[in-house]
Amino acid sequence: MPLLALNGGGGLSEWMGVGALRAVVSRPLVAAVVVVAVVAAGVGLYWFQPWKLWQDETVRESLPAAPSAPAPPADRETASAAPPAQAGPRTLADGDLISHEHATSGTVRLIRLPDGSHVVRLENLETSNGPDLHVWLTDAPVREGRAGWGVFDDGEYVSLGRLKGNRGDQNYALPAGVDPDAFTSVTIWCDRFDVSFGAAELERV
């Protein structure tokens, strides 16, 4: 009789129903939470790529050589009229890299090649690896501290391509038609987070 009374009163059945309902509801809920957590972790890993902070990529490139032209036949008449030999690469400006969001060091040179083209050359580069790093030629001033981390996309800039490696000596060609005199600095720019890893002010030589 007490059991029947309890059932008749609905207390036990209600208790069993609520427990069963919780079990049914909680399983999809837990599964959904797990799926969301896994997706969020995957997106975070893709976005931040934290493993790159412990991966160094060293690239050693030589300065581009002057293109060789075929030598004309030599005789007395043409020897006196021959133009002077083509000059080698010439450094137009240079500067030392300073640290911004990550410790960065090395030298930057703006070089004119014998064929009239220009390259930005990074020498003895040391910085952190990271996602979506590019080399930018900009007209922004180089400032120390956090105030200088995000100024390089405020004005004019030209992307010279992805950073080839976070260590070494590397060349980055200026696109045709870009006037190097219009720019005054170089930054290693993280395009994903809009922040400079390091930068150098270019001083004319």
PDB file of C-alpha atoms in Angstrom:
ATOM      1  CA  MET A   1       0.000   0.000   0.000  1.00  0.00           C
ATOM      2  CA  PRO A   2       2.718   2.567   0.751  1.00  0.00           C
ATOM      3  CA  LEU A   3       4.333   1.742  -2.585  1.00  0.00           C
ATOM      4  CA  LEU A   4       1.027   2.047  -4.396  1.00  0.00           C
ATOM      5  CA  ALA A   5       0.306   5.232  -2.592  1.00  0.00           C
ATOM      6  CA  LEU A   6       3.668   6.554  -3.590  1.00  0.00           C
ATOM      7  CA  ASN A   7       3.067   5.592  -7.201  1.00  0.00           C
ATOM      8  CA  GLY A   8      -0.412   6.915  -7.123  1.00  0.00           C
ATOM      9  CA  GLY A   9       0.866  10.136  -5.717  1.00  0.00           C
ATOM     10  CA  GLY A  10       3.339  10.346  -8.596  1.00  0.00           C
ATOM     11  CA  GLY A  11       6.382  10.882  -6.387  1.00  0.00           C
ATOM     12  CA  LEU A  12       8.445   7.875  -7.498  1.00  0.00           C
ATOM     13  CA  SER A  13       7.318   7.977 -11.096  1.00  0.00           C
ATOM     14  CA  GLU A  14       8.075  11.635 -11.297  1.00  0.00           C
ATOM     15  CA  TRP A  15      11.499  11.064  -9.761  1.00  0.00           C
ATOM     16  CA  MET A  16      12.268   8.244 -12.199  1.00  0.00           C
ATOM     17  CA  GLY A  17      10.985  10.323 -15.107  1.00  0.00           C
ATOM     18  CA  VAL A  18      13.154  13.297 -14.240  1.00  0.00           C
ATOM     19  CA  GLY A  19      16.223  11.090 -13.872  1.00  0.00           C
ATOM     20  CA  ALA A  20      15.627   9.405 -17.197  1.00  0.00           C
ATOM     21  CA  LEU A  21      14.982  12.755 -18.821  1.00  0.00           C
ATOM     22  CA  ARG A  22      18.221  14.149 -17.459  1.00  0.00           C
ATOM     23  CA  ALA A  23      20.146  11.139 -18.756  1.00  0.00           C
ATOM     24  CA  VAL A  24      18.659  11.529 -22.223  1.00  0.00           C
ATOM     25  CA  VAL A  25      19.222  15.277 -22.349  1.00  0.00           C
ATOM     26  CA  SER A  26      22.715  15.222 -20.858  1.00  0.00           C
ATOM     27  CA  ARG A  27      24.190  12.862 -23.448  1.00  0.00           C
ATOM     28  CA  PRO A  28      23.557  15.073 -26.489  1.00  0.00           C
ATOM     29  CA  LEU A  29      24.528  18.088 -24.417  1.00  0.00           C
ATOM     30  CA  VAL A  30      27.871  16.548 -23.466  1.00  0.00           C
ATOM     31  CA  ALA A  31      28.451  15.499 -27.063  1.00  0.00           C
ATOM     32  CA  ALA A  32      27.685  19.008 -28.276  1.00  0.00           C
ATOM     33  CA  VAL A  33      30.046  20.533 -25.712  1.00  0.00           C
ATOM     34  CA  VAL A  34      32.822  18.144 -26.769  1.00  0.00           C
ATOM     35  CA  VAL A  35      32.296  18.960 -30.455  1.00  0.00           C
ATOM     36  CA  VAL A  36      32.360  22.707 -29.769  1.00  0.00           C
ATOM     37  CA  ALA A  37      35.513  22.347 -27.655  1.00  0.00           C
ATOM     38  CA  VAL A  38      37.296  20.327 -30.352  1.00  0.00           C
ATOM     39  CA  VAL A  39      36.336  22.817 -33.079  1.00  0.00           C
ATOM     40  CA  ALA A  40      37.412  25.757 -30.929  1.00  0.00           C
ATOM     41  CA  ALA A  41      40.747  24.079 -30.170  1.00  0.00           C
ATOM     42  CA  GLY A  42      41.312  23.381 -33.871  1.00  0.00           C
ATOM     43  CA  VAL A  43      40.525  26.957 -34.864  1.00  0.00           C
ATOM     44  CA  GLY A  44      42.777  28.279 -32.108  1.00  0.00           C
ATOM     45  CA  LEU A  45      45.678  26.085 -33.169  1.00  0.00           C
ATOM     46  CA  TYR A  46      45.263  27.101 -36.809  1.00  0.00           C
ATOM     47  CA  TRP A  47      44.966  30.791 -35.941  1.00  0.00           C
ATOM     48  CA  PHE A  48      47.834  31.072 -33.457  1.00  0.00           C
ATOM     49  CA  GLN A  49      50.087  28.190 -34.665  1.00  0.00           C
ATOM     50  CA  PRO A  50      51.947  28.196 -31.322  1.00  0.00           C
ATOM     51  CA  TRP A  51      54.320  25.403 -32.378  1.00  0.00           C
ATOM     52  CA  LYS A  52      56.078  27.849 -34.714  1.00  0.00           C
ATOM     53  CA  LEU A  53      57.538  29.657 -31.710  1.00  0.00           C
ATOM     54  CA  TRP A  54      59.775  26.609 -31.219  1.00  0.00           C
ATOM     55  CA  GLN A  55      60.549  26.058 -34.915  1.00  0.00           C
ATOM     56  CA  ASP A  56      63.404  27.977 -36.546  1.00  0.00           C
ATOM     57  CA  GLU A  57      63.659  28.295 -40.321  1.00  0.00           C
ATOM     58  CA  THR A  58      67.090  29.402 -41.532  1.00  0.00           C
ATOM     59  CA  VAL A  59      67.520  30.709 -45.087  1.00  0.00           C
ATOM     60  CA  ARG A  60      70.937  31.743 -46.455  1.00  0.00           C
ATOM     61  CA  GLU A  61      70.782  33.583 -49.769  1.00  0.00           C
ATOM     62  CA  SER A  62      73.652  35.281 -51.541  1.00  0.00           C
ATOM     63  CA  LEU A  63      73.319  38.785 -52.894  1.00  0.00           C
ATOM     64  CA  PRO A  64      71.898  38.573 -56.442  1.00  0.00           C
ATOM     65  CA  ALA A  65      74.724  38.637 -58.967  1.00  0.00           C
ATOM     66  CA  ALA A  66      74.893  41.040 -61.873  1.00  0.00           C
ATOM     67  CA  PRO A  67      73.599  39.494 -65.119  1.00  0.00           C
ATOM     68  CA  SER A  68      76.438  38.624 -67.469  1.00  0.00           C
ATOM     69  CA  ALA A  69      76.330  40.093 -70.982  1.00  0.00           C
ATOM     70  CA  PRO A  70      78.170  38.585 -73.937  1.00  0.00           C
ATOM     71  CA  ALA A  71      81.454  40.357 -74.611  1.00  0.00           C
ATOM     72  CA  PRO A  72      81.588  42.200 -77.984  1.00  0.00           C
ATOM     73  CA  PRO A  73      84.482  41.475 -80.336  1.00  0.00           C
ATOM     74  CA  ALA A  74      87.444  43.625 -79.383  1.00  0.00           C
ATOM     75  CA  ASP A  75      89.390  45.702 -81.877  1.00  0.00           C
ATOM     76  CA  ARG A  76      91.125  49.057 -81.724  1.00  0.00           C
ATOM     77  CA  GLU A  77      88.204  51.048 -83.081  1.00  0.00           C
ATOM     78  CA  THR A  78      85.544  49.614 -80.741  1.00  0.00           C
ATOM     79  CA  ALA A  79      87.777  49.378 -77.670  1.00  0.00           C
ATOM     80  CA  SER A  80      87.990  53.158 -77.292  1.00  0.00           C
ATOM     81  CA  ALA A  81      84.217  53.559 -77.785  1.00  0.00           C
ATOM     82  CA  ALA A  82      83.209  50.715 -75.455  1.00  0.00           C
ATOM     83  CA  PRO A  83      81.082  51.816 -72.457  1.00  0.00           C
ATOM     84  CA  PRO A  84      82.539  51.361 -68.989  1.00  0.00           C
ATOM     85  CA  ALA A  85      81.943  48.050 -67.239  1.00  0.00           C
ATOM     86  CA  GLN A  86      78.613  47.780 -65.432  1.00  0.00           C
ATOM     87  CA  ALA A  87      78.881  48.642 -61.752  1.00  0.00           C
ATOM     88  CA  GLY A  88      78.029  46.098 -59.085  1.00  0.00           C
ATOM     89  CA  PRO A  89      75.152  46.227 -56.582  1.00  0.00           C
ATOM     90  CA  ARG A  90      74.935  49.497 -54.674  1.00  0.00           C
ATOM     91  CA  THR A  91      73.498  50.016 -51.192  1.00  0.00           C
ATOM     92  CA  LEU A  92      71.139  53.002 -51.220  1.00  0.00           C
ATOM     93  CA  ALA A  93      69.994  52.833 -47.571  1.00  0.00           C
ATOM     94  CA  ASP A  94      70.409  50.628 -44.536  1.00  0.00           C
ATOM     95  CA  GLY A  95      69.362  50.265 -40.913  1.00  0.00           C
ATOM     96  CA  ASP A  96      69.334  47.964 -37.895  1.00  0.00           C
ATOM     97  CA  LEU A  97      66.281  45.992 -36.873  1.00  0.00           C
ATOM     98  CA  ILE A  98      64.778  46.722 -33.448  1.00  0.00           C
ATOM     99  CA  SER A  99      62.434  44.483 -31.463  1.00  0.00           C
ATOM    100  CA  HIS A 100      58.708  45.005 -31.382  1.00  0.00           C
ATOM    101  CA  GLU A 101      56.341  42.222 -30.274  1.00  0.00           C
ATOM    102  CA  HIS A 102      59.169  39.657 -30.525  1.00  0.00           C
ATOM    103  CA  ALA A 103      62.909  39.967 -29.995  1.00  0.00           C
ATOM    104  CA  THR A 104      64.380  40.832 -33.396  1.00  0.00           C
ATOM    105  CA  SER A 105      67.852  41.766 -34.613  1.00  0.00           C
ATOM    106  CA  GLY A 106      69.776  42.043 -37.876  1.00  0.00           C
ATOM    107  CA  THR A 107      70.528  44.512 -40.639  1.00  0.00           C
ATOM    108  CA  VAL A 108      68.354  45.709 -43.527  1.00  0.00           C
ATOM    109  CA  ARG A 109      69.805  47.032 -46.771  1.00  0.00           C
ATOM    110  CA  LEU A 110      68.017  48.599 -49.744  1.00  0.00           C
ATOM    111  CA  ILE A 111      70.129  47.677 -52.774  1.00  0.00           C
ATOM    112  CA  ARG A 112      70.055  48.726 -56.412  1.00  0.00           C
ATOM    113  CA  LEU A 113      71.230  45.979 -58.737  1.00  0.00           C
ATOM    114  CA  PRO A 114      73.185  46.607 -61.950  1.00  0.00           C
ATOM    115  CA  ASP A 115      70.083  46.030 -64.067  1.00  0.00           C
ATOM    116  CA  GLY A 116      68.263  48.877 -62.273  1.00  0.00           C
ATOM    117  CA  SER A 117      66.009  46.675 -60.119  1.00  0.00           C
ATOM    118  CA  HIS A 118      65.962  46.878 -56.324  1.00  0.00           C
ATOM    119  CA  VAL A 119      65.966  44.389 -53.476  1.00  0.00           C
ATOM    120  CA  VAL A 120      65.555  44.613 -49.730  1.00  0.00           C
ATOM    121  CA  ARG A 121      68.158  42.388 -48.121  1.00  0.00           C
ATOM    122  CA  LEU A 122      67.926  41.078 -44.547  1.00  0.00           C
ATOM    123  CA  GLU A 123      71.286  40.066 -43.088  1.00  0.00           C
ATOM    124  CA  ASN A 124      71.988  38.144 -39.877  1.00  0.00           C
ATOM    125  CA  LEU A 125      68.259  38.094 -39.167  1.00  0.00           C
ATOM    126  CA  GLU A 126      67.158  36.720 -35.801  1.00  0.00           C
ATOM    127  CA  THR A 127      63.458  36.804 -34.869  1.00  0.00           C
ATOM    128  CA  SER A 128      60.655  34.499 -33.773  1.00  0.00           C
ATOM    129  CA  ASN A 129      58.726  32.338 -36.162  1.00  0.00           C
ATOM    130  CA  GLY A 130      55.012  32.948 -36.413  1.00  0.00           C
ATOM    131  CA  PRO A 131      51.894  32.763 -38.579  1.00  0.00           C
ATOM    132  CA  ASP A 132      51.478  34.829 -41.731  1.00  0.00           C
ATOM    133  CA  LEU A 133      54.717  36.834 -41.505  1.00  0.00           C
ATOM    134  CA  HIS A 134      55.565  39.201 -44.367  1.00  0.00           C
ATOM    135  CA  VAL A 135      58.297  41.702 -45.225  1.00  0.00           C
ATOM    136  CA  TRP A 136      56.889  45.176 -45.787  1.00  0.00           C
ATOM    137  CA  LEU A 137      58.520  48.290 -47.193  1.00  0.00           C
ATOM    138  CA  THR A 138      56.693  51.237 -45.586  1.00  0.00           C
ATOM    139  CA  ASP A 139      56.683  54.994 -45.107  1.00  0.00           C
ATOM    140  CA  ALA A 140      55.971  54.761 -41.354  1.00  0.00           C
ATOM    141  CA  PRO A 141      58.431  55.917 -38.702  1.00  0.00           C
ATOM    142  CA  VAL A 142      60.065  53.232 -36.569  1.00  0.00           C
ATOM    143  CA  ARG A 143      59.247  53.670 -32.888  1.00  0.00           C
ATOM    144  CA  GLU A 144      60.417  51.648 -29.919  1.00  0.00           C
ATOM    145  CA  GLY A 145      57.968  50.056 -27.506  1.00  0.00           C
ATOM    146  CA  ARG A 146      54.334  49.075 -27.910  1.00  0.00           C
ATOM    147  CA  ALA A 147      53.520  52.416 -29.542  1.00  0.00           C
ATOM    148  CA  GLY A 148      55.469  51.281 -32.603  1.00  0.00           C
ATOM    149  CA  TRP A 149      53.980  47.810 -33.006  1.00  0.00           C
ATOM    150  CA  GLY A 150      50.964  48.647 -35.142  1.00  0.00           C
ATOM    151  CA  VAL A 151      51.787  51.802 -37.114  1.00  0.00           C
ATOM    152  CA  PHE A 152      52.993  50.240 -40.353  1.00  0.00           C
ATOM    153  CA  ASP A 153      49.597  49.724 -41.962  1.00  0.00           C
ATOM    154  CA  ASP A 154      48.523  53.304 -41.233  1.00  0.00           C
ATOM    155  CA  GLY A 155      50.232  54.753 -44.311  1.00  0.00           C
ATOM    156  CA  GLU A 156      51.727  53.501 -47.564  1.00  0.00           C
ATOM    157  CA  TYR A 157      53.351  50.087 -47.686  1.00  0.00           C
ATOM    158  CA  VAL A 158      54.361  47.425 -50.191  1.00  0.00           C
ATOM    159  CA  SER A 159      54.421  43.743 -49.292  1.00  0.00           C
ATOM    160  CA  LEU A 160      57.569  42.084 -50.618  1.00  0.00           C
ATOM    161  CA  GLY A 161      56.278  38.600 -49.875  1.00  0.00           C
ATOM    162  CA  ARG A 162      56.189  36.104 -47.054  1.00  0.00           C
ATOM    163  CA  LEU A 163      59.148  35.942 -44.699  1.00  0.00           C
ATOM    164  CA  LYS A 164      61.319  33.123 -46.039  1.00  0.00           C
ATOM    165  CA  GLY A 165      62.772  32.223 -42.656  1.00  0.00           C
ATOM    166  CA  ASN A 166      63.108  33.710 -39.197  1.00  0.00           C
ATOM    167  CA  ARG A 167      66.911  33.434 -39.361  1.00  0.00           C
ATOM    168  CA  GLY A 168      69.581  34.066 -41.964  1.00  0.00           C
ATOM    169  CA  ASP A 169      70.277  36.274 -44.997  1.00  0.00           C
ATOM    170  CA  GLN A 170      67.456  36.840 -47.469  1.00  0.00           C
ATOM    171  CA  ASN A 171      66.595  38.920 -50.539  1.00  0.00           C
ATOM    172  CA  TYR A 172      63.183  40.430 -51.319  1.00  0.00           C
ATOM    173  CA  ALA A 173      62.687  41.979 -54.744  1.00  0.00           C
ATOM    174  CA  LEU A 174      60.738  45.219 -55.118  1.00  0.00           C
ATOM    175  CA  PRO A 175      57.898  44.936 -57.638  1.00  0.00           C
ATOM    176  CA  ALA A 176      58.402  46.782 -60.904  1.00  0.00           C
ATOM    177  CA  GLY A 177      57.206  50.363 -60.751  1.00  0.00           C
ATOM    178  CA  VAL A 178      57.745  50.795 -56.996  1.00  0.00           C
ATOM    179  CA  ASP A 179      59.764  53.910 -56.183  1.00  0.00           C
ATOM    180  CA  PRO A 180      62.157  53.003 -53.338  1.00  0.00           C
ATOM    181  CA  ASP A 181      62.648  56.681 -52.504  1.00  0.00           C
ATOM    182  CA  ALA A 182      59.023  56.854 -51.324  1.00  0.00           C
ATOM    183  CA  PHE A 183      59.647  54.496 -48.411  1.00  0.00           C
ATOM    184  CA  THR A 184      61.646  54.888 -45.217  1.00  0.00           C
ATOM    185  CA  SER A 185      61.368  51.679 -43.229  1.00  0.00           C
ATOM    186  CA  VAL A 186      61.084  47.901 -43.339  1.00  0.00           C
ATOM    187  CA  THR A 187      59.004  45.772 -40.978  1.00  0.00           C
ATOM    188  CA  ILE A 188      58.554  42.058 -40.391  1.00  0.00           C
ATOM    189  CA  TRP A 189      54.786  42.189 -40.205  1.00  0.00           C
ATOM    190  CA  CYS A 190      52.381  39.588 -38.829  1.00  0.00           C
ATOM    191  CA  ASP A 191      49.421  40.026 -41.148  1.00  0.00           C
ATOM    192  CA  ARG A 192      47.188  37.766 -39.084  1.00  0.00           C
ATOM    193  CA  PHE A 193      47.387  39.886 -35.936  1.00  0.00           C
ATOM    194  CA  ASP A 194      48.340  43.256 -37.498  1.00  0.00           C
ATOM    195  CA  VAL A 195      51.508  43.650 -35.463  1.00  0.00           C
ATOM    196  CA  SER A 196      55.189  44.185 -36.155  1.00  0.00           C
ATOM    197  CA  PHE A 197      57.695  41.592 -34.932  1.00  0.00           C
ATOM    198  CA  GLY A 198      60.561  44.019 -35.633  1.00  0.00           C
ATOM    199  CA  ALA A 199      61.449  46.947 -37.901  1.00  0.00           C
ATOM    200  CA  ALA A 200      64.313  49.068 -39.196  1.00  0.00           C
ATOM    201  CA  GLU A 201      64.514  52.728 -40.171  1.00  0.00           C
ATOM    202  CA  LEU A 202      66.263  53.148 -43.537  1.00  0.00           C
ATOM    203  CA  GLU A 203      68.973  55.795 -43.600  1.00  0.00           C
ATOM    204  CA  ARG A 204      70.299  56.911 -46.980  1.00  0.00           C
ATOM    205  CA  VAL A 205      73.980  56.298 -47.566  1.00  0.00           C
TER     206      VAL A 205
END
